[in-house]
Short mmCIF file of C-alpha atoms and ligand atoms in Angstrom, two decimals:
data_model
loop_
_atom_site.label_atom_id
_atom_site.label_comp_id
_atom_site.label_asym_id
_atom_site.label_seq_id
_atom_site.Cartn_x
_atom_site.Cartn_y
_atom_site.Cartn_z
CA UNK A 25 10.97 35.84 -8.30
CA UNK A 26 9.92 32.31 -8.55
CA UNK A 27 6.58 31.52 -9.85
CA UNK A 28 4.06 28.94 -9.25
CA UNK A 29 0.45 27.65 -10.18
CA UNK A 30 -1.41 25.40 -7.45
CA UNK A 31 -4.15 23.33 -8.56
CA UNK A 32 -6.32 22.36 -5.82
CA UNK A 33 -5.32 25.52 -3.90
CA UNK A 34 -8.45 25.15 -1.39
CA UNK A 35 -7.60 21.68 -0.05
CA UNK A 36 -5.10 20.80 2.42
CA UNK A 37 -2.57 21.07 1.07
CA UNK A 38 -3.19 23.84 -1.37
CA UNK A 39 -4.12 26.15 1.74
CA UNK A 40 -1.03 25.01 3.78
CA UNK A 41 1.35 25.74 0.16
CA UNK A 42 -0.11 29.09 0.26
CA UNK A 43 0.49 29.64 4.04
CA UNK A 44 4.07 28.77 2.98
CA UNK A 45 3.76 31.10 0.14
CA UNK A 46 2.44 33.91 2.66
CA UNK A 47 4.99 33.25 5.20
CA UNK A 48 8.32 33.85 2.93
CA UNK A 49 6.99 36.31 0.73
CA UNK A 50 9.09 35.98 -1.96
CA UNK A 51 7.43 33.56 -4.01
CA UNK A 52 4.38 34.70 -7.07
CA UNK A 53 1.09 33.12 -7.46
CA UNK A 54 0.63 33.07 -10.98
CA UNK A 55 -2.95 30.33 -11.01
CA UNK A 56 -4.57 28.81 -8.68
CA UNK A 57 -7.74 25.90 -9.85
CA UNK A 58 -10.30 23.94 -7.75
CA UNK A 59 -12.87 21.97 -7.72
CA UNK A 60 -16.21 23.65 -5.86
CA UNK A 61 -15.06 26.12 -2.84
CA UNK A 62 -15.87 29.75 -4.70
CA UNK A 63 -15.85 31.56 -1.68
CA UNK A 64 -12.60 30.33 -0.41
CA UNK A 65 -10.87 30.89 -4.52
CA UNK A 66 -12.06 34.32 -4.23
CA UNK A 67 -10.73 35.15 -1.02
CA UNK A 68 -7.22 33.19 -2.25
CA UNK A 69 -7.62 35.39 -5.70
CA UNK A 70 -7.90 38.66 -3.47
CA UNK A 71 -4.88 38.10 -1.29
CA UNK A 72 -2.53 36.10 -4.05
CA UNK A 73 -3.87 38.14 -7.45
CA UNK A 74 -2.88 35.44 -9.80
CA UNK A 75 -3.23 35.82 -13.12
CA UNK A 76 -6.24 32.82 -13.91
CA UNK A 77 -7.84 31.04 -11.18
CA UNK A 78 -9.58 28.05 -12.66
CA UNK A 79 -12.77 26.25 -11.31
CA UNK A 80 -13.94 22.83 -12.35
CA UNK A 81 -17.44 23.55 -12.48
CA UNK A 82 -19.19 25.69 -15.50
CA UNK A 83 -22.05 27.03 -13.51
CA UNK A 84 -19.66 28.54 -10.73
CA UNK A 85 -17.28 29.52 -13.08
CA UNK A 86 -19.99 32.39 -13.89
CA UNK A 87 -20.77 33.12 -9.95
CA UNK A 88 -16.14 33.24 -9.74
CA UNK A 89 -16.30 35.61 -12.88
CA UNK A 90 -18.88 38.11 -11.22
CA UNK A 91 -17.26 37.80 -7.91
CA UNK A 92 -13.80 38.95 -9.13
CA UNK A 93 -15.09 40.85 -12.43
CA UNK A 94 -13.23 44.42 -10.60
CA UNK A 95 -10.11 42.76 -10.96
CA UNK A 96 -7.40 41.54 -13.63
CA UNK A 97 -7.52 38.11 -14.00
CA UNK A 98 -8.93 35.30 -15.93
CA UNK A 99 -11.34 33.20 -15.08
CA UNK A 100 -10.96 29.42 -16.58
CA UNK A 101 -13.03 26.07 -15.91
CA UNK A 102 -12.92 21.97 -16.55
CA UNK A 103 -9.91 19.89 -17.52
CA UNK A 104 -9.10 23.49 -20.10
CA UNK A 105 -9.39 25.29 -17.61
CA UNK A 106 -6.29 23.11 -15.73
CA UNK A 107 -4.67 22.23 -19.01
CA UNK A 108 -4.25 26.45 -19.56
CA UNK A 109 -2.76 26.56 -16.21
CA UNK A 110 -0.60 23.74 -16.41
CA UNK A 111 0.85 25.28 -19.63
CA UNK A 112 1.51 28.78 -18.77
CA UNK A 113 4.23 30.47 -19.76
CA UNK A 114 6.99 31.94 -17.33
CA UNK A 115 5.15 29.15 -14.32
CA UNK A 116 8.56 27.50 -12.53
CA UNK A 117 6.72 25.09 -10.58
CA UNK A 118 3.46 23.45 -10.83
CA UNK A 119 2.15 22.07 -7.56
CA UNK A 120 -0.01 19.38 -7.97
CA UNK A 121 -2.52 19.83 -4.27
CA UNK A 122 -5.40 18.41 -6.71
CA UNK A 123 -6.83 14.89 -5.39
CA UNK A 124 -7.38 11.63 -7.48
CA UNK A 125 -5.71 10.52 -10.84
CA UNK A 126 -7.67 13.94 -12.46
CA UNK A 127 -4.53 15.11 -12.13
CA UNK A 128 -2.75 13.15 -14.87
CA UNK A 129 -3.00 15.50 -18.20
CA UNK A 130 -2.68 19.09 -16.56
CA UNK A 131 0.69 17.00 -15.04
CA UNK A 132 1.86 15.96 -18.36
CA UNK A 133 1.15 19.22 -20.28
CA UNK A 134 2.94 20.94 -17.07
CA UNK A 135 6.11 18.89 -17.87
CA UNK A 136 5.67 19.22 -21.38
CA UNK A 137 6.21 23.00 -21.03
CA UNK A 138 9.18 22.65 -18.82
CA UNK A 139 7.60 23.17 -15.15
CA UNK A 140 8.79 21.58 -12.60
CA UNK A 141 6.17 19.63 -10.31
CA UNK A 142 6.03 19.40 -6.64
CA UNK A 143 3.64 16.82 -6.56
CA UNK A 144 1.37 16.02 -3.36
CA UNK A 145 -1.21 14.33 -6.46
CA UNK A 146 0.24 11.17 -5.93
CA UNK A 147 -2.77 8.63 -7.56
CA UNK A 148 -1.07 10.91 -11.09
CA UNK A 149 2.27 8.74 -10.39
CA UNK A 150 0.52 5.27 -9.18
CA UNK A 151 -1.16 5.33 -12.69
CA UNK A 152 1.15 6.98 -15.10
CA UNK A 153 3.86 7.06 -13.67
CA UNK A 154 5.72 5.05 -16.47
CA UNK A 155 4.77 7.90 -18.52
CA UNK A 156 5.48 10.39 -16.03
CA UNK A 157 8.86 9.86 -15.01
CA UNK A 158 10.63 9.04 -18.20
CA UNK A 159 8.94 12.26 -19.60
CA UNK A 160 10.20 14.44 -16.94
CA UNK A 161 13.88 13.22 -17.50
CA UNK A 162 13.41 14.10 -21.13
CA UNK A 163 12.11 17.23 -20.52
CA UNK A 164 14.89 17.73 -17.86
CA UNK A 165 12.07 18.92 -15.55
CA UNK A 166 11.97 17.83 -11.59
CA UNK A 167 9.80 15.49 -9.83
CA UNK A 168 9.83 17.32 -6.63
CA UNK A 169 7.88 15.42 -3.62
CA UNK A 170 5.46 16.55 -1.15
CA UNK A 171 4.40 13.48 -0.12
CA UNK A 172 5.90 13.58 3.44
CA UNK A 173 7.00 9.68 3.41
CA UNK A 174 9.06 10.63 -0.15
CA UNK A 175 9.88 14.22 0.68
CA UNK A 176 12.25 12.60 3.62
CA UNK A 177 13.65 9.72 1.61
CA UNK A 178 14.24 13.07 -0.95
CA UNK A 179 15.98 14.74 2.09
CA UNK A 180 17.89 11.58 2.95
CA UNK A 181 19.36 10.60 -0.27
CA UNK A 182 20.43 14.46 -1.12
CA UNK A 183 24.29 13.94 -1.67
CA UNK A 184 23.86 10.63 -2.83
CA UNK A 185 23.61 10.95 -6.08
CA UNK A 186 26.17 8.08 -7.11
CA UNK A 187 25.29 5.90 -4.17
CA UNK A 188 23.06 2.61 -4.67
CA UNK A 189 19.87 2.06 -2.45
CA UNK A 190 19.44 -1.06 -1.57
CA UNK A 191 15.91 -0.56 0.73
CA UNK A 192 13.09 1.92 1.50
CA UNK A 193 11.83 1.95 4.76
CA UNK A 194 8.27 3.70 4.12
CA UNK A 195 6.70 4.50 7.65
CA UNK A 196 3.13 4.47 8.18
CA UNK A 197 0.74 5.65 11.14
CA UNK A 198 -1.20 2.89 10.64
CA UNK A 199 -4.44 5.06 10.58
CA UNK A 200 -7.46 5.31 13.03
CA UNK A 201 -7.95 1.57 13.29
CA UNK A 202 -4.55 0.24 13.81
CA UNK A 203 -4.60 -2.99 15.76
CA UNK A 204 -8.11 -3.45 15.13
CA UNK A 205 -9.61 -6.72 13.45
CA UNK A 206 -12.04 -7.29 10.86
CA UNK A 207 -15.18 -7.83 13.12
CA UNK A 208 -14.60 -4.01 14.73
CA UNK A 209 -14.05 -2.86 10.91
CA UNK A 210 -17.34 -4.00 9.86
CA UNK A 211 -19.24 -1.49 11.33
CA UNK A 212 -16.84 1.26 11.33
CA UNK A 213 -18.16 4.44 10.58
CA UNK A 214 -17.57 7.34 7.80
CA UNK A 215 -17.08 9.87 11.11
CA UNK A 216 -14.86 7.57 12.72
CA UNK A 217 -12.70 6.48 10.01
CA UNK A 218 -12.00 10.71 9.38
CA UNK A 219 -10.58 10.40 12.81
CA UNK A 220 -6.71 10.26 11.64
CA UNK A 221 -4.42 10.48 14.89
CA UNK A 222 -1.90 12.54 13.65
CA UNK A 223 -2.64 14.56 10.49
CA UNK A 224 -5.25 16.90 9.39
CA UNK A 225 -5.71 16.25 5.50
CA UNK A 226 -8.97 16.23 2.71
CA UNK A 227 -11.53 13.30 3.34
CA UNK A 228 -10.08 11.23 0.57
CA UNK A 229 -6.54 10.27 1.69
CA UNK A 230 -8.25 10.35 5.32
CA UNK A 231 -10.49 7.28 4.67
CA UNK A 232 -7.39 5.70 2.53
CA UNK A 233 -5.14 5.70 5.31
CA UNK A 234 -7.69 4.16 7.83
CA UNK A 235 -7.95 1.52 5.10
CA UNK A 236 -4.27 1.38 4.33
CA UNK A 237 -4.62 2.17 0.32
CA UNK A 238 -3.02 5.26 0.98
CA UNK A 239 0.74 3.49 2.20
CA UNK A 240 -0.10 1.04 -0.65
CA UNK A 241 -0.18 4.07 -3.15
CA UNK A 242 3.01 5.43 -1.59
CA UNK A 243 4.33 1.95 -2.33
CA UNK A 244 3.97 2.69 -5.80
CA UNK A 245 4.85 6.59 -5.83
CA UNK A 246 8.07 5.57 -4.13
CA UNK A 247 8.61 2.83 -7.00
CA UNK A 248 8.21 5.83 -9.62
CA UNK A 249 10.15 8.51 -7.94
CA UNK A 250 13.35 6.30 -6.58
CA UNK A 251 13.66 3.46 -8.99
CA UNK A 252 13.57 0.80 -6.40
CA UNK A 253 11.49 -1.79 -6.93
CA UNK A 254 8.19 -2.97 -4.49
CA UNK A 255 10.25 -5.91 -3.06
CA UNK A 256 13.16 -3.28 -1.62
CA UNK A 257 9.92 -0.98 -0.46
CA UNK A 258 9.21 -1.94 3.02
CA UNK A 259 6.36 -0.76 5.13
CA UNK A 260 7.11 0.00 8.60
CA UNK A 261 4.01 1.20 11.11
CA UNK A 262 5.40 4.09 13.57
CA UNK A 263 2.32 5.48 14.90
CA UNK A 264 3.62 8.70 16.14
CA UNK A 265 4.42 10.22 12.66
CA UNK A 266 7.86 10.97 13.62
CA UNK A 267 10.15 9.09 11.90
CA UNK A 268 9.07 9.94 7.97
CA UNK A 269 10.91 7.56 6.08
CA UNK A 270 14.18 5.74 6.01
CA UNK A 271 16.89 4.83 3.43
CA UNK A 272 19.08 1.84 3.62
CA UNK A 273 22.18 1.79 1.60
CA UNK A 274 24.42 -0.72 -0.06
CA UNK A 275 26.63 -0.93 3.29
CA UNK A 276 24.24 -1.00 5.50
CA UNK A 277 24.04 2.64 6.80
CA UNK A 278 20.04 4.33 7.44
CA UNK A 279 19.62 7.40 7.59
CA UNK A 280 15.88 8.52 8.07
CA UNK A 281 14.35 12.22 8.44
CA UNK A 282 12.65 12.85 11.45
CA UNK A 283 10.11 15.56 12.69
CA UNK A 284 6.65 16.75 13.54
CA UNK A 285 4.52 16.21 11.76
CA UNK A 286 3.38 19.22 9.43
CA UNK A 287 3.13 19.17 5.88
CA UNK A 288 4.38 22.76 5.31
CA UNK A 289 7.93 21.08 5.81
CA UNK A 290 7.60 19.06 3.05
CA UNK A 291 6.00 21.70 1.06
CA UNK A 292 8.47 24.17 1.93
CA UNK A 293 11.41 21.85 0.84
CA UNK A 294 9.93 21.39 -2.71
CA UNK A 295 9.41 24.46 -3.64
CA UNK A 296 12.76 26.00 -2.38
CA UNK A 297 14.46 22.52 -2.88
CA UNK A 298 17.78 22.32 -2.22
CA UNK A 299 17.38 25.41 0.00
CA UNK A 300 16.02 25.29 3.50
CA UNK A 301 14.32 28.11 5.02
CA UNK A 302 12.91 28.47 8.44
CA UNK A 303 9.61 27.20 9.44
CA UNK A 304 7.61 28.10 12.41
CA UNK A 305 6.27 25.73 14.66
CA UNK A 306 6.65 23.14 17.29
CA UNK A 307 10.21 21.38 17.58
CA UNK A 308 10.77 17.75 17.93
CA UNK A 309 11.10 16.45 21.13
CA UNK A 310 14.22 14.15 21.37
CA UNK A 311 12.71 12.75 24.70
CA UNK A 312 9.36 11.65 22.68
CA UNK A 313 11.30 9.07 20.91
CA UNK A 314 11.85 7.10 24.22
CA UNK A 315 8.18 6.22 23.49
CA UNK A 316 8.43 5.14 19.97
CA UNK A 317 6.42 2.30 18.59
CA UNK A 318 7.67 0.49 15.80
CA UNK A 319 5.45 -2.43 14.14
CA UNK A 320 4.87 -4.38 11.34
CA UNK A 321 1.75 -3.45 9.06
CA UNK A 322 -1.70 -5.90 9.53
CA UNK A 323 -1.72 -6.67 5.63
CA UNK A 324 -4.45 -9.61 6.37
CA UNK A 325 -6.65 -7.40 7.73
CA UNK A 326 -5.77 -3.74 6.26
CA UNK A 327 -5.90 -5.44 2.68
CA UNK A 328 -5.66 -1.88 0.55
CA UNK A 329 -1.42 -2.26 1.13
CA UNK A 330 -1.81 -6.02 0.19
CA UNK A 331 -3.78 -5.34 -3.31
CA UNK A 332 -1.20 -2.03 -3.99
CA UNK A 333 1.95 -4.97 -3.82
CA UNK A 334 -0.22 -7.19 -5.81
CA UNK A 335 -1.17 -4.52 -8.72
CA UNK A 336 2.31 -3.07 -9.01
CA UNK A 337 3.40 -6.90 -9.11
CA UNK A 338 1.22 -7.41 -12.18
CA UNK A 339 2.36 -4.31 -13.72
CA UNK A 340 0.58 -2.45 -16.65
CA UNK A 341 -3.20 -1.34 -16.40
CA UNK A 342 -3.34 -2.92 -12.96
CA UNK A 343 -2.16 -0.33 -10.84
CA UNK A 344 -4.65 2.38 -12.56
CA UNK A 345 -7.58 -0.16 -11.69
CA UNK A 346 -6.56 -0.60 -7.99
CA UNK A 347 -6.40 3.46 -7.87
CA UNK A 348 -9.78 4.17 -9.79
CA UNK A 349 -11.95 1.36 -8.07
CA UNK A 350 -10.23 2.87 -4.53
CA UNK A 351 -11.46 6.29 -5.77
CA UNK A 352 -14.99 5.16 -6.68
CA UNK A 353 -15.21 3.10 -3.39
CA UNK A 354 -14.07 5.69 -1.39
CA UNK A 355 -16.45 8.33 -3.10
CA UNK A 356 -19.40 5.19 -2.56
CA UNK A 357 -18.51 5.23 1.45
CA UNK A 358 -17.91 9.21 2.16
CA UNK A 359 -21.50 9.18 0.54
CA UNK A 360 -23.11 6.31 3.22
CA UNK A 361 -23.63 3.87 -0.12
CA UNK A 362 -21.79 1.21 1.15
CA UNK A 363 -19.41 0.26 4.40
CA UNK A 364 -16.22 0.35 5.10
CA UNK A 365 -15.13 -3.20 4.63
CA UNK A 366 -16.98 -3.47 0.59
CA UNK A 367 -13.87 -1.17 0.13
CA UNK A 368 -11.85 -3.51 -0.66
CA UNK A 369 -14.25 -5.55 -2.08
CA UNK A 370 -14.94 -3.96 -4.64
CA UNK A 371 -10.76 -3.45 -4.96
CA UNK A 372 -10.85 -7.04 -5.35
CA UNK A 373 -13.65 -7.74 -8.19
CA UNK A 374 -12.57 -4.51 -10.15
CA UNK A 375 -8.54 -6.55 -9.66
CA UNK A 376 -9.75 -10.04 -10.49
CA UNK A 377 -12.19 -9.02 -13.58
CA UNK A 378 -9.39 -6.33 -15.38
CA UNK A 379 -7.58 -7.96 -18.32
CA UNK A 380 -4.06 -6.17 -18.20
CA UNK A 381 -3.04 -3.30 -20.80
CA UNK A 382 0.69 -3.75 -20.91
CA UNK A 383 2.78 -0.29 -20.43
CA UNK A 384 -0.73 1.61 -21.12
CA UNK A 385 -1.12 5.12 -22.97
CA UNK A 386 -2.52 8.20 -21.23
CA UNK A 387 -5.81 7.31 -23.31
CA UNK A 388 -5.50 3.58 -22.39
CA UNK A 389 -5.31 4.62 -18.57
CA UNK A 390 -8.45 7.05 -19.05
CA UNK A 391 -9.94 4.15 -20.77
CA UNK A 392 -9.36 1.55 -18.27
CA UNK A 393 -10.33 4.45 -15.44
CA UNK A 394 -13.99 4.55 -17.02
CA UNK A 395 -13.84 0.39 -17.17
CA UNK A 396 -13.53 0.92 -13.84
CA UNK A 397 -16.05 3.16 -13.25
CA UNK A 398 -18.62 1.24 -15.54
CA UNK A 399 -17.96 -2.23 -13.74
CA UNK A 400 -18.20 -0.74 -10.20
CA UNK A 401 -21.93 0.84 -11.62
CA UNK A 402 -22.82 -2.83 -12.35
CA UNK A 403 -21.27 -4.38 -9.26
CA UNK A 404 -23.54 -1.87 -7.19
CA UNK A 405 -26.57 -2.11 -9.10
CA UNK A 406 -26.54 -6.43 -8.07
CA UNK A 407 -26.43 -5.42 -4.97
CA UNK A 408 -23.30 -7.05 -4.00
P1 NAD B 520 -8.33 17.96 -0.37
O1 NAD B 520 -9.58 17.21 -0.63
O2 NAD B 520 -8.21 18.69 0.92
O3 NAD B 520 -8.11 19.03 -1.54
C1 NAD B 520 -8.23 18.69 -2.89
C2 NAD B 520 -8.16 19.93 -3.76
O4 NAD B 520 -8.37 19.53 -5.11
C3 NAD B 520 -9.24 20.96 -3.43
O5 NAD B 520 -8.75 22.26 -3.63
C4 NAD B 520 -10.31 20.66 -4.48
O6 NAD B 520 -11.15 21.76 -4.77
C5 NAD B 520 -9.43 20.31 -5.66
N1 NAD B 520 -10.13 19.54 -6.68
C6 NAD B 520 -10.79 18.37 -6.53
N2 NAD B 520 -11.34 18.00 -7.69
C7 NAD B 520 -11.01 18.96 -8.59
C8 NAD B 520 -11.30 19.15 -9.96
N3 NAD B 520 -12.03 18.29 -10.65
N4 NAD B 520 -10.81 20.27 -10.57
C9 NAD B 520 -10.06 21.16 -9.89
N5 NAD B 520 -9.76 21.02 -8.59
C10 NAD B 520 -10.24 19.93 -7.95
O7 NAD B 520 -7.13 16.96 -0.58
P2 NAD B 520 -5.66 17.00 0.08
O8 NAD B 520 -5.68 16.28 1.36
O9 NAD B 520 -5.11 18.36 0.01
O10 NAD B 520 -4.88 16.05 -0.94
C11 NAD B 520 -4.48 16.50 -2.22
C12 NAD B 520 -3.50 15.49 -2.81
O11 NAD B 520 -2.33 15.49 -1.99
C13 NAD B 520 -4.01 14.05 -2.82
O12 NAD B 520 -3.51 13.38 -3.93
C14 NAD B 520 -3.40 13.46 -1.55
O13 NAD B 520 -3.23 12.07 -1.64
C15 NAD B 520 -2.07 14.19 -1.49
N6 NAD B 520 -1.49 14.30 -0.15
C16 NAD B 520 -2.14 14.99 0.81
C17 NAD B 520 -1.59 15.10 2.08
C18 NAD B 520 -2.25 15.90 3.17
O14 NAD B 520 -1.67 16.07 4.25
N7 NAD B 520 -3.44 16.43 2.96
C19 NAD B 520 -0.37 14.46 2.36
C20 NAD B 520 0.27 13.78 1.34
C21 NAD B 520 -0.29 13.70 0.09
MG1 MG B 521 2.11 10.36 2.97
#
């Protein structure tokens, strides 16, 4: 039986890997982590009975312990707490459902003890993914996507192993606020940029695909997980979230993956990969496509893809600045501390005032993450 550990198991995607779990029955929980939710853990820990559930807080970690005290398993908190999962023995596959570039060391130690990762974490890759990748090869472990942008160019270039790439076509929805200019975005607000037309995901990726960020990270996760480089990535907007992705080859020929849109596909295919199993749910109607929109992304306005090109560009430390100050930004807005538009601004400043760490360390990238963090504190405190 195939066994897996989920961090983030209560989000969005960790719920919809476990509905995945639930529906084939044939696959062990062995961990599950996350951040806060107790209630939901312990109601996951009751059905799945892994063997450690970790929680990132101390204090609840007590409340978790009491909670499931009747039963067998082991409770386990803060980056240990992760880093024990991530390294468990007789663990196949780690999936990575945990949000934000947290996810970088239990990733690493995963690999480091041979798991494979099916990785939804994708701000892990934007930052370290020069780390990352090369590891995994030496490690002979699997980068498995769940990303549903990479987990169709992953379905389109199986059988291709020998055959060149010559473009990505990464589609976008374009978010809540397609077509919109700057003036409407000024006074856009935290409910309406959760509005996303076509998924249902955690309130982090939500507000980074209404500001584009999120298509600029996938930029860079499809740089890392493909080997084609930003100026054969092309973003195309298709607001119906039908067509997934595309792959051009050498000759010419595209072939792109196409279907509803629900993440338990993706999900599915990565932790079964190369195996495809049924999957309830709604069936793509051919007839929709008569309908379909295809445009060009508003980089003027929707600046997050814009500064992703830019940062991957300039290589190094760069990218792990553009991810942290989007993470800090975005944690500023959900909270009401600034609008939606200082976003990118502070993007920008943390961009323009960074002095590059060529091919950074795992400490150099935490390092540069708290520079980050520090600068954004000051930026805030002028009242900028
Ligand atoms: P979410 O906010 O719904 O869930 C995040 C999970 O991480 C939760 O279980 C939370 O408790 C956990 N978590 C957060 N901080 C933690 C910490 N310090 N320690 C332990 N656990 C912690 O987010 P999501 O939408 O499921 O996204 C997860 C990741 O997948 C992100 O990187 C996102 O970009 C990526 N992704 C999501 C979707 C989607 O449809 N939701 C699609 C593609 C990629
Ligand atoms: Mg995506």
């Amino acid at each position: 039986m195939k066994k897996i550990a989920i961090i983030g198991s209560t989000g969005s995607i960790g719920t919809q890997t476990l509905d995945v779990v639930r529906a084939n029955n044939d696959i062990k929980v062995a961990a599950i982590a996350a951040g806060s939710n107790v209630e939901l853990l312990v109601q996951q820990a009751k059905e799945f009975r892994p063997d450690i559930v970790g929680i990132w807080s101390e204090d609840k970690a007590c409340v978790l312990r009491e909670a499931l005290s009747e039963f067998d398993i082991r409770i386990v908190s803060g980056m240990e707490g992760l880093i024990e999962i991530a390294r468990m023995e007789g663990v196949d596959v780690l999936v990575t459902a945990i949000v934000g570039m947290i996810g970088i060391r239990p990733t690493i130690e995963a690999i480091e003890t041979g798991k494979d990762i099916a990785l939804a974490n994708k701000e892990t890759l934007v930052t370290a993914g020069h780390i990352i990748m090369p590891l995994a090869r030496e490690k002979g472990v699997k980068i498995l996507p769940v990303d549903s942008e990479h987990s169709a160019i992953f379905q389109c270039i199986h059988g291709e192993t020998d055959n060149k790439i010559s473009r990505l076509l990464v589609t976008a929805s374009g978010g809540p606020f397609r077509g919109k200019d700057r003036s409407f975005l000024e006074n856009v607000t935290v409910e309406d940029a959760l509005k996303h037309p076509n998924w249902s995901m955690g309130r982090k990726i939500t507000i980074d695909s209404a500001t584009l960020v999120n298509k600029g990270l996938e930029v860079i996760e499809a740089k890392w997980l493909f080997d084609v480089e930003p100026e054969n990535i092309e973003v195309v907007v298709q607001p119906q979230s039908i067509i997934h992705s595309m792959v051009e080859f050498e000759d010419g020929s595209i072939k792109a993956q196409l279907g509803t849109p629900d993440m338990k596909l993706p999900i599915q295919y990565a932790l079964y990969y190369p195996e495809r199993r049924y999957l309830a749910g709604d069936r793509l109607d051919f007839k929709a496509l008569s309908g379909i929109i295809i445009d060009t992304p508003d980089m003027e306005t929707f600046k997050g893809l814009a500064f992703a090109y830019e940062s991957i560009k300039i290589g190094g430390s760069m990218p792990t600045v553009f991810n942290a100050a989007n993470e800090k930004a975005v944690a500023l807005f959900l909270d009401k501390k600034i609008k939606f538009l200082q976003i990118y601004d502070i993007i920008d400043a943390c961009m323009k005032n960074h002095e590059v760490v060529d091919n950074p360390s795992l400490d150099e990238i935490l390092q540069t993450e708290q520079w980050v963090y520090t600068f954004i504190d000051a930026y805030i405190s002028k009242g900028v």
